[in-house]
Amino acid sequence: MPAVELLISNLKSEISRSQAELLVRFARLLLERQPPDYKSADQWLATVLARAKDRDWLHAAEQLRVVSLAGQRRIDEAEKLIGALEESGPEELLALLDGLASVAARCDMGTQRLVAELQLRASQTLAESPKKLTDAQRLRLWRARAEAFSATGQPTKAVAVYEQLVEKSPRDAKLLRTAAELCESLNST
């Protein structure tokens, strides 16, 4: 019996916060190694999603699970996970979208692009949703869309979204730096 299955079988039906943290951190390591071990990471993350109650670690597991599913080219399952979060409301989906591109950044380019495409589709659905977004949620959505446009090789669209973000948050240094770097890369090509 492989170590993953042995450890998972020894866990209780509900896992503690520290157990969830351990499983998520280990799954992240599996996704960051070269080459990534998407299948093993997915087993760890599925366990967290099925047995954990801690929201923070559940959100982290959801993000990583989208990456692990995309890495295995199980796009339908990744879309189902995102779809389930869409039904939970905008806050749940935004929690997934926040930083999804950075979670996938250490994966191969194909997986990065698949994750970004998933992020774009989910953010488009949220943008068109009849549910009202707060101003803060709208900014988070725009940031996720800008990241996804950039990661899918659509820098012009990314710059347009970043311009809107900078207009709304002109003192956000990280945002300004990201927008400037993207503009520089466009000018150098």
PDB file of C-alpha atoms in Angstrom:
ATOM      1  CA  MET A   1       0.000   0.000   0.000  1.00  0.00           C
ATOM      2  CA  PRO A   2       1.555   3.345  -1.040  1.00  0.00           C
ATOM      3  CA  ALA A   3       2.378   5.796   1.762  1.00  0.00           C
ATOM      4  CA  VAL A   4      -0.343   8.249   0.678  1.00  0.00           C
ATOM      5  CA  GLU A   5      -3.082   5.636   0.897  1.00  0.00           C
ATOM      6  CA  LEU A   6      -1.768   4.312   4.208  1.00  0.00           C
ATOM      7  CA  LEU A   7      -1.706   7.759   5.800  1.00  0.00           C
ATOM      8  CA  ILE A   8      -5.136   8.689   4.456  1.00  0.00           C
ATOM      9  CA  SER A   9      -6.648   5.416   5.645  1.00  0.00           C
ATOM     10  CA  ASN A  10      -5.364   6.111   9.178  1.00  0.00           C
ATOM     11  CA  LEU A  11      -7.067   9.500   9.386  1.00  0.00           C
ATOM     12  CA  LYS A  12     -10.354   9.868  11.202  1.00  0.00           C
ATOM     13  CA  SER A  13     -13.473  10.773   9.255  1.00  0.00           C
ATOM     14  CA  GLU A  14     -13.043  14.453  10.189  1.00  0.00           C
ATOM     15  CA  ILE A  15      -9.540  15.868  10.178  1.00  0.00           C
ATOM     16  CA  SER A  16      -8.230  18.613  12.426  1.00  0.00           C
ATOM     17  CA  ARG A  17      -6.937  22.011  11.316  1.00  0.00           C
ATOM     18  CA  SER A  18      -3.326  20.890  11.771  1.00  0.00           C
ATOM     19  CA  GLN A  19      -3.920  17.697   9.764  1.00  0.00           C
ATOM     20  CA  ALA A  20      -5.547  19.711   6.980  1.00  0.00           C
ATOM     21  CA  GLU A  21      -2.605  22.105   7.011  1.00  0.00           C
ATOM     22  CA  LEU A  22      -0.130  19.229   6.783  1.00  0.00           C
ATOM     23  CA  LEU A  23      -1.970  17.613   3.869  1.00  0.00           C
ATOM     24  CA  VAL A  24      -2.303  20.904   1.958  1.00  0.00           C
ATOM     25  CA  ARG A  25       1.341  21.831   2.491  1.00  0.00           C
ATOM     26  CA  PHE A  26       2.473  18.391   1.383  1.00  0.00           C
ATOM     27  CA  ALA A  27       0.235  18.568  -1.697  1.00  0.00           C
ATOM     28  CA  ARG A  28       1.753  21.974  -2.541  1.00  0.00           C
ATOM     29  CA  LEU A  29       5.226  20.422  -2.371  1.00  0.00           C
ATOM     30  CA  LEU A  30       4.132  17.652  -4.721  1.00  0.00           C
ATOM     31  CA  LEU A  31       2.815  20.261  -7.163  1.00  0.00           C
ATOM     32  CA  GLU A  32       6.005  22.341  -6.954  1.00  0.00           C
ATOM     33  CA  ARG A  33       8.471  19.523  -7.571  1.00  0.00           C
ATOM     34  CA  GLN A  34       9.774  18.883 -11.056  1.00  0.00           C
ATOM     35  CA  PRO A  35       7.972  17.164 -12.571  1.00  0.00           C
ATOM     36  CA  PRO A  36       4.849  17.792 -10.478  1.00  0.00           C
ATOM     37  CA  ASP A  37       3.090  14.761  -9.012  1.00  0.00           C
ATOM     38  CA  TYR A  38      -0.460  15.842  -9.795  1.00  0.00           C
ATOM     39  CA  LYS A  39      -2.071  12.495  -9.014  1.00  0.00           C
ATOM     40  CA  SER A  40      -0.642  12.126  -5.487  1.00  0.00           C
ATOM     41  CA  ALA A  41      -1.303  15.781  -4.705  1.00  0.00           C
ATOM     42  CA  ASP A  42      -4.878  15.289  -5.840  1.00  0.00           C
ATOM     43  CA  GLN A  43      -5.352  12.406  -3.379  1.00  0.00           C
ATOM     44  CA  TRP A  44      -4.195  14.580  -0.482  1.00  0.00           C
ATOM     45  CA  LEU A  45      -6.376  17.490  -1.560  1.00  0.00           C
ATOM     46  CA  ALA A  46      -9.461  15.337  -2.101  1.00  0.00           C
ATOM     47  CA  THR A  47      -9.068  14.103   1.480  1.00  0.00           C
ATOM     48  CA  VAL A  48      -8.903  17.655   2.820  1.00  0.00           C
ATOM     49  CA  LEU A  49     -11.961  18.694   0.833  1.00  0.00           C
ATOM     50  CA  ALA A  50     -13.924  15.660   2.019  1.00  0.00           C
ATOM     51  CA  ARG A  51     -12.909  15.663   5.683  1.00  0.00           C
ATOM     52  CA  ALA A  52     -11.738  19.116   6.810  1.00  0.00           C
ATOM     53  CA  LYS A  53     -13.900  21.849   8.298  1.00  0.00           C
ATOM     54  CA  ASP A  54     -11.357  24.689   8.515  1.00  0.00           C
ATOM     55  CA  ARG A  55     -12.292  27.332   5.890  1.00  0.00           C
ATOM     56  CA  ASP A  56      -8.760  28.630   5.343  1.00  0.00           C
ATOM     57  CA  TRP A  57      -7.339  25.216   4.537  1.00  0.00           C
ATOM     58  CA  LEU A  58     -10.415  24.293   2.506  1.00  0.00           C
ATOM     59  CA  HIS A  59      -9.859  27.370   0.304  1.00  0.00           C
ATOM     60  CA  ALA A  60      -6.187  26.500  -0.120  1.00  0.00           C
ATOM     61  CA  ALA A  61      -7.102  22.909  -0.985  1.00  0.00           C
ATOM     62  CA  GLU A  62      -9.681  24.069  -3.545  1.00  0.00           C
ATOM     63  CA  GLN A  63      -7.136  26.267  -5.323  1.00  0.00           C
ATOM     64  CA  LEU A  64      -4.531  23.537  -5.398  1.00  0.00           C
ATOM     65  CA  ARG A  65      -7.084  20.946  -6.477  1.00  0.00           C
ATOM     66  CA  VAL A  66      -8.005  23.007  -9.531  1.00  0.00           C
ATOM     67  CA  VAL A  67      -4.291  23.036 -10.380  1.00  0.00           C
ATOM     68  CA  SER A  68      -3.885  19.290  -9.753  1.00  0.00           C
ATOM     69  CA  LEU A  69      -6.921  18.468 -11.880  1.00  0.00           C
ATOM     70  CA  ALA A  70      -5.728  20.750 -14.692  1.00  0.00           C
ATOM     71  CA  GLY A  71      -2.290  19.153 -14.485  1.00  0.00           C
ATOM     72  CA  GLN A  72      -3.906  15.757 -14.993  1.00  0.00           C
ATOM     73  CA  ARG A  73      -5.946  17.274 -17.842  1.00  0.00           C
ATOM     74  CA  ARG A  74      -9.145  16.501 -15.933  1.00  0.00           C
ATOM     75  CA  ILE A  75     -10.702  19.793 -16.992  1.00  0.00           C
ATOM     76  CA  ASP A  76     -14.318  18.671 -16.578  1.00  0.00           C
ATOM     77  CA  GLU A  77     -13.709  17.865 -12.914  1.00  0.00           C
ATOM     78  CA  ALA A  78     -11.917  21.181 -12.358  1.00  0.00           C
ATOM     79  CA  GLU A  79     -14.875  22.989 -13.933  1.00  0.00           C
ATOM     80  CA  LYS A  80     -17.277  21.056 -11.682  1.00  0.00           C
ATOM     81  CA  LEU A  81     -15.302  22.140  -8.609  1.00  0.00           C
ATOM     82  CA  ILE A  82     -15.435  25.745  -9.784  1.00  0.00           C
ATOM     83  CA  GLY A  83     -19.127  25.374 -10.645  1.00  0.00           C
ATOM     84  CA  ALA A  84     -19.929  24.136  -7.152  1.00  0.00           C
ATOM     85  CA  LEU A  85     -18.239  27.223  -5.756  1.00  0.00           C
ATOM     86  CA  GLU A  86     -20.182  29.476  -8.133  1.00  0.00           C
ATOM     87  CA  GLU A  87     -23.398  28.154  -6.594  1.00  0.00           C
ATOM     88  CA  SER A  88     -22.095  28.970  -3.110  1.00  0.00           C
ATOM     89  CA  GLY A  89     -21.952  32.652  -3.983  1.00  0.00           C
ATOM     90  CA  PRO A  90     -19.445  35.223  -5.133  1.00  0.00           C
ATOM     91  CA  GLU A  91     -17.307  35.185  -1.991  1.00  0.00           C
ATOM     92  CA  GLU A  92     -16.564  31.467  -2.269  1.00  0.00           C
ATOM     93  CA  LEU A  93     -15.662  31.741  -5.940  1.00  0.00           C
ATOM     94  CA  LEU A  94     -13.522  34.836  -5.362  1.00  0.00           C
ATOM     95  CA  ALA A  95     -11.645  33.016  -2.618  1.00  0.00           C
ATOM     96  CA  LEU A  96     -10.743  30.384  -5.214  1.00  0.00           C
ATOM     97  CA  LEU A  97      -9.863  32.879  -7.942  1.00  0.00           C
ATOM     98  CA  ASP A  98      -7.686  35.038  -5.671  1.00  0.00           C
ATOM     99  CA  GLY A  99      -4.178  34.116  -6.548  1.00  0.00           C
ATOM    100  CA  LEU A 100      -5.024  31.001  -8.547  1.00  0.00           C
ATOM    101  CA  ALA A 101      -2.481  31.984 -11.198  1.00  0.00           C
ATOM    102  CA  SER A 102       0.260  32.316  -8.602  1.00  0.00           C
ATOM    103  CA  VAL A 103      -0.571  28.855  -7.224  1.00  0.00           C
ATOM    104  CA  ALA A 104      -0.101  27.412 -10.718  1.00  0.00           C
ATOM    105  CA  ALA A 105       3.014  29.489 -11.459  1.00  0.00           C
ATOM    106  CA  ARG A 106       5.452  26.650 -10.734  1.00  0.00           C
ATOM    107  CA  CYS A 107       3.669  24.172 -12.956  1.00  0.00           C
ATOM    108  CA  ASP A 108       4.421  23.482 -16.591  1.00  0.00           C
ATOM    109  CA  MET A 109       3.256  26.080 -19.126  1.00  0.00           C
ATOM    110  CA  GLY A 110       0.419  23.884 -20.365  1.00  0.00           C
ATOM    111  CA  THR A 111      -1.028  23.556 -16.874  1.00  0.00           C
ATOM    112  CA  GLN A 112      -0.566  27.268 -16.204  1.00  0.00           C
ATOM    113  CA  ARG A 113      -2.511  28.084 -19.343  1.00  0.00           C
ATOM    114  CA  LEU A 114      -5.305  25.598 -18.534  1.00  0.00           C
ATOM    115  CA  VAL A 115      -5.645  27.026 -15.018  1.00  0.00           C
ATOM    116  CA  ALA A 116      -5.742  30.571 -16.401  1.00  0.00           C
ATOM    117  CA  GLU A 117      -8.416  29.575 -18.928  1.00  0.00           C
ATOM    118  CA  LEU A 118     -10.474  28.063 -16.100  1.00  0.00           C
ATOM    119  CA  GLN A 119      -9.932  31.251 -14.106  1.00  0.00           C
ATOM    120  CA  LEU A 120     -11.122  33.362 -17.055  1.00  0.00           C
ATOM    121  CA  ARG A 121     -14.272  31.303 -17.574  1.00  0.00           C
ATOM    122  CA  ALA A 122     -15.140  31.387 -13.881  1.00  0.00           C
ATOM    123  CA  SER A 123     -14.461  35.105 -13.586  1.00  0.00           C
ATOM    124  CA  GLN A 124     -16.585  35.785 -16.692  1.00  0.00           C
ATOM    125  CA  THR A 125     -19.453  33.838 -15.154  1.00  0.00           C
ATOM    126  CA  LEU A 126     -19.105  35.838 -11.959  1.00  0.00           C
ATOM    127  CA  ALA A 127     -18.926  39.133 -13.881  1.00  0.00           C
ATOM    128  CA  GLU A 128     -22.173  38.272 -15.674  1.00  0.00           C
ATOM    129  CA  SER A 129     -23.863  36.941 -12.542  1.00  0.00           C
ATOM    130  CA  PRO A 130     -27.083  38.607 -11.448  1.00  0.00           C
ATOM    131  CA  LYS A 131     -25.753  38.561  -7.890  1.00  0.00           C
ATOM    132  CA  LYS A 132     -24.459  41.972  -6.906  1.00  0.00           C
ATOM    133  CA  LEU A 133     -20.786  42.313  -6.078  1.00  0.00           C
ATOM    134  CA  THR A 134     -19.471  44.766  -3.542  1.00  0.00           C
ATOM    135  CA  ASP A 135     -16.813  47.241  -4.683  1.00  0.00           C
ATOM    136  CA  ALA A 136     -14.120  45.184  -2.938  1.00  0.00           C
ATOM    137  CA  GLN A 137     -15.350  41.982  -4.603  1.00  0.00           C
ATOM    138  CA  ARG A 138     -15.394  43.704  -8.001  1.00  0.00           C
ATOM    139  CA  LEU A 139     -11.757  44.745  -7.547  1.00  0.00           C
ATOM    140  CA  ARG A 140     -10.786  41.176  -6.610  1.00  0.00           C
ATOM    141  CA  LEU A 141     -12.615  39.916  -9.694  1.00  0.00           C
ATOM    142  CA  TRP A 142     -10.822  42.398 -11.962  1.00  0.00           C
ATOM    143  CA  ARG A 143      -7.468  41.409 -10.499  1.00  0.00           C
ATOM    144  CA  ALA A 144      -8.194  37.715 -11.131  1.00  0.00           C
ATOM    145  CA  ARG A 145      -9.243  38.493 -14.706  1.00  0.00           C
ATOM    146  CA  ALA A 146      -6.123  40.571 -15.329  1.00  0.00           C
ATOM    147  CA  GLU A 147      -3.913  37.719 -14.057  1.00  0.00           C
ATOM    148  CA  ALA A 148      -5.769  35.223 -16.235  1.00  0.00           C
ATOM    149  CA  PHE A 149      -5.568  37.404 -19.360  1.00  0.00           C
ATOM    150  CA  SER A 150      -1.841  37.788 -18.808  1.00  0.00           C
ATOM    151  CA  ALA A 151      -1.329  34.051 -18.246  1.00  0.00           C
ATOM    152  CA  THR A 152      -3.308  33.123 -21.377  1.00  0.00           C
ATOM    153  CA  GLY A 153      -1.182  35.352 -23.593  1.00  0.00           C
ATOM    154  CA  GLN A 154      -3.672  38.204 -23.865  1.00  0.00           C
ATOM    155  CA  PRO A 155      -1.537  41.071 -22.554  1.00  0.00           C
ATOM    156  CA  THR A 156      -3.548  43.826 -24.231  1.00  0.00           C
ATOM    157  CA  LYS A 157      -6.705  42.725 -22.415  1.00  0.00           C
ATOM    158  CA  ALA A 158      -4.710  42.351 -19.196  1.00  0.00           C
ATOM    159  CA  VAL A 159      -3.389  45.920 -19.505  1.00  0.00           C
ATOM    160  CA  ALA A 160      -6.918  47.242 -20.075  1.00  0.00           C
ATOM    161  CA  VAL A 161      -8.119  45.550 -16.880  1.00  0.00           C
ATOM    162  CA  TYR A 162      -5.045  46.710 -14.953  1.00  0.00           C
ATOM    163  CA  GLU A 163      -5.765  50.281 -16.095  1.00  0.00           C
ATOM    164  CA  GLN A 164      -9.224  50.017 -14.530  1.00  0.00           C
ATOM    165  CA  LEU A 165      -7.705  48.627 -11.345  1.00  0.00           C
ATOM    166  CA  VAL A 166      -5.087  51.365 -11.129  1.00  0.00           C
ATOM    167  CA  GLU A 167      -7.822  53.954 -11.634  1.00  0.00           C
ATOM    168  CA  LYS A 168      -9.715  52.501  -8.649  1.00  0.00           C
ATOM    169  CA  SER A 169      -6.641  51.832  -6.472  1.00  0.00           C
ATOM    170  CA  PRO A 170      -3.926  54.319  -7.486  1.00  0.00           C
ATOM    171  CA  ARG A 171      -1.917  53.791  -4.280  1.00  0.00           C
ATOM    172  CA  ASP A 172      -1.642  50.013  -4.504  1.00  0.00           C
ATOM    173  CA  ALA A 173       2.117  49.598  -5.035  1.00  0.00           C
ATOM    174  CA  LYS A 174       1.953  45.904  -5.945  1.00  0.00           C
ATOM    175  CA  LEU A 175      -0.753  46.575  -8.509  1.00  0.00           C
ATOM    176  CA  LEU A 176       1.169  49.486 -10.011  1.00  0.00           C
ATOM    177  CA  ARG A 177       4.321  47.376 -10.260  1.00  0.00           C
ATOM    178  CA  THR A 178       2.492  44.485 -11.950  1.00  0.00           C
ATOM    179  CA  ALA A 179       0.796  46.820 -14.443  1.00  0.00           C
ATOM    180  CA  ALA A 180       4.082  48.590 -15.205  1.00  0.00           C
ATOM    181  CA  GLU A 181       5.928  45.295 -15.741  1.00  0.00           C
ATOM    182  CA  LEU A 182       3.217  44.104 -18.113  1.00  0.00           C
ATOM    183  CA  CYS A 183       3.341  47.368 -20.070  1.00  0.00           C
ATOM    184  CA  GLU A 184       7.136  47.122 -20.274  1.00  0.00           C
ATOM    185  CA  SER A 185       6.909  43.573 -21.617  1.00  0.00           C
ATOM    186  CA  LEU A 186       4.466  44.744 -24.291  1.00  0.00           C
ATOM    187  CA  ASN A 187       6.787  47.573 -25.325  1.00  0.00           C
ATOM    188  CA  SER A 188       9.805  45.278 -25.543  1.00  0.00           C
ATOM    189  CA  THR A 189       8.142  42.836 -27.943  1.00  0.00           C
TER     190      THR A 189
END
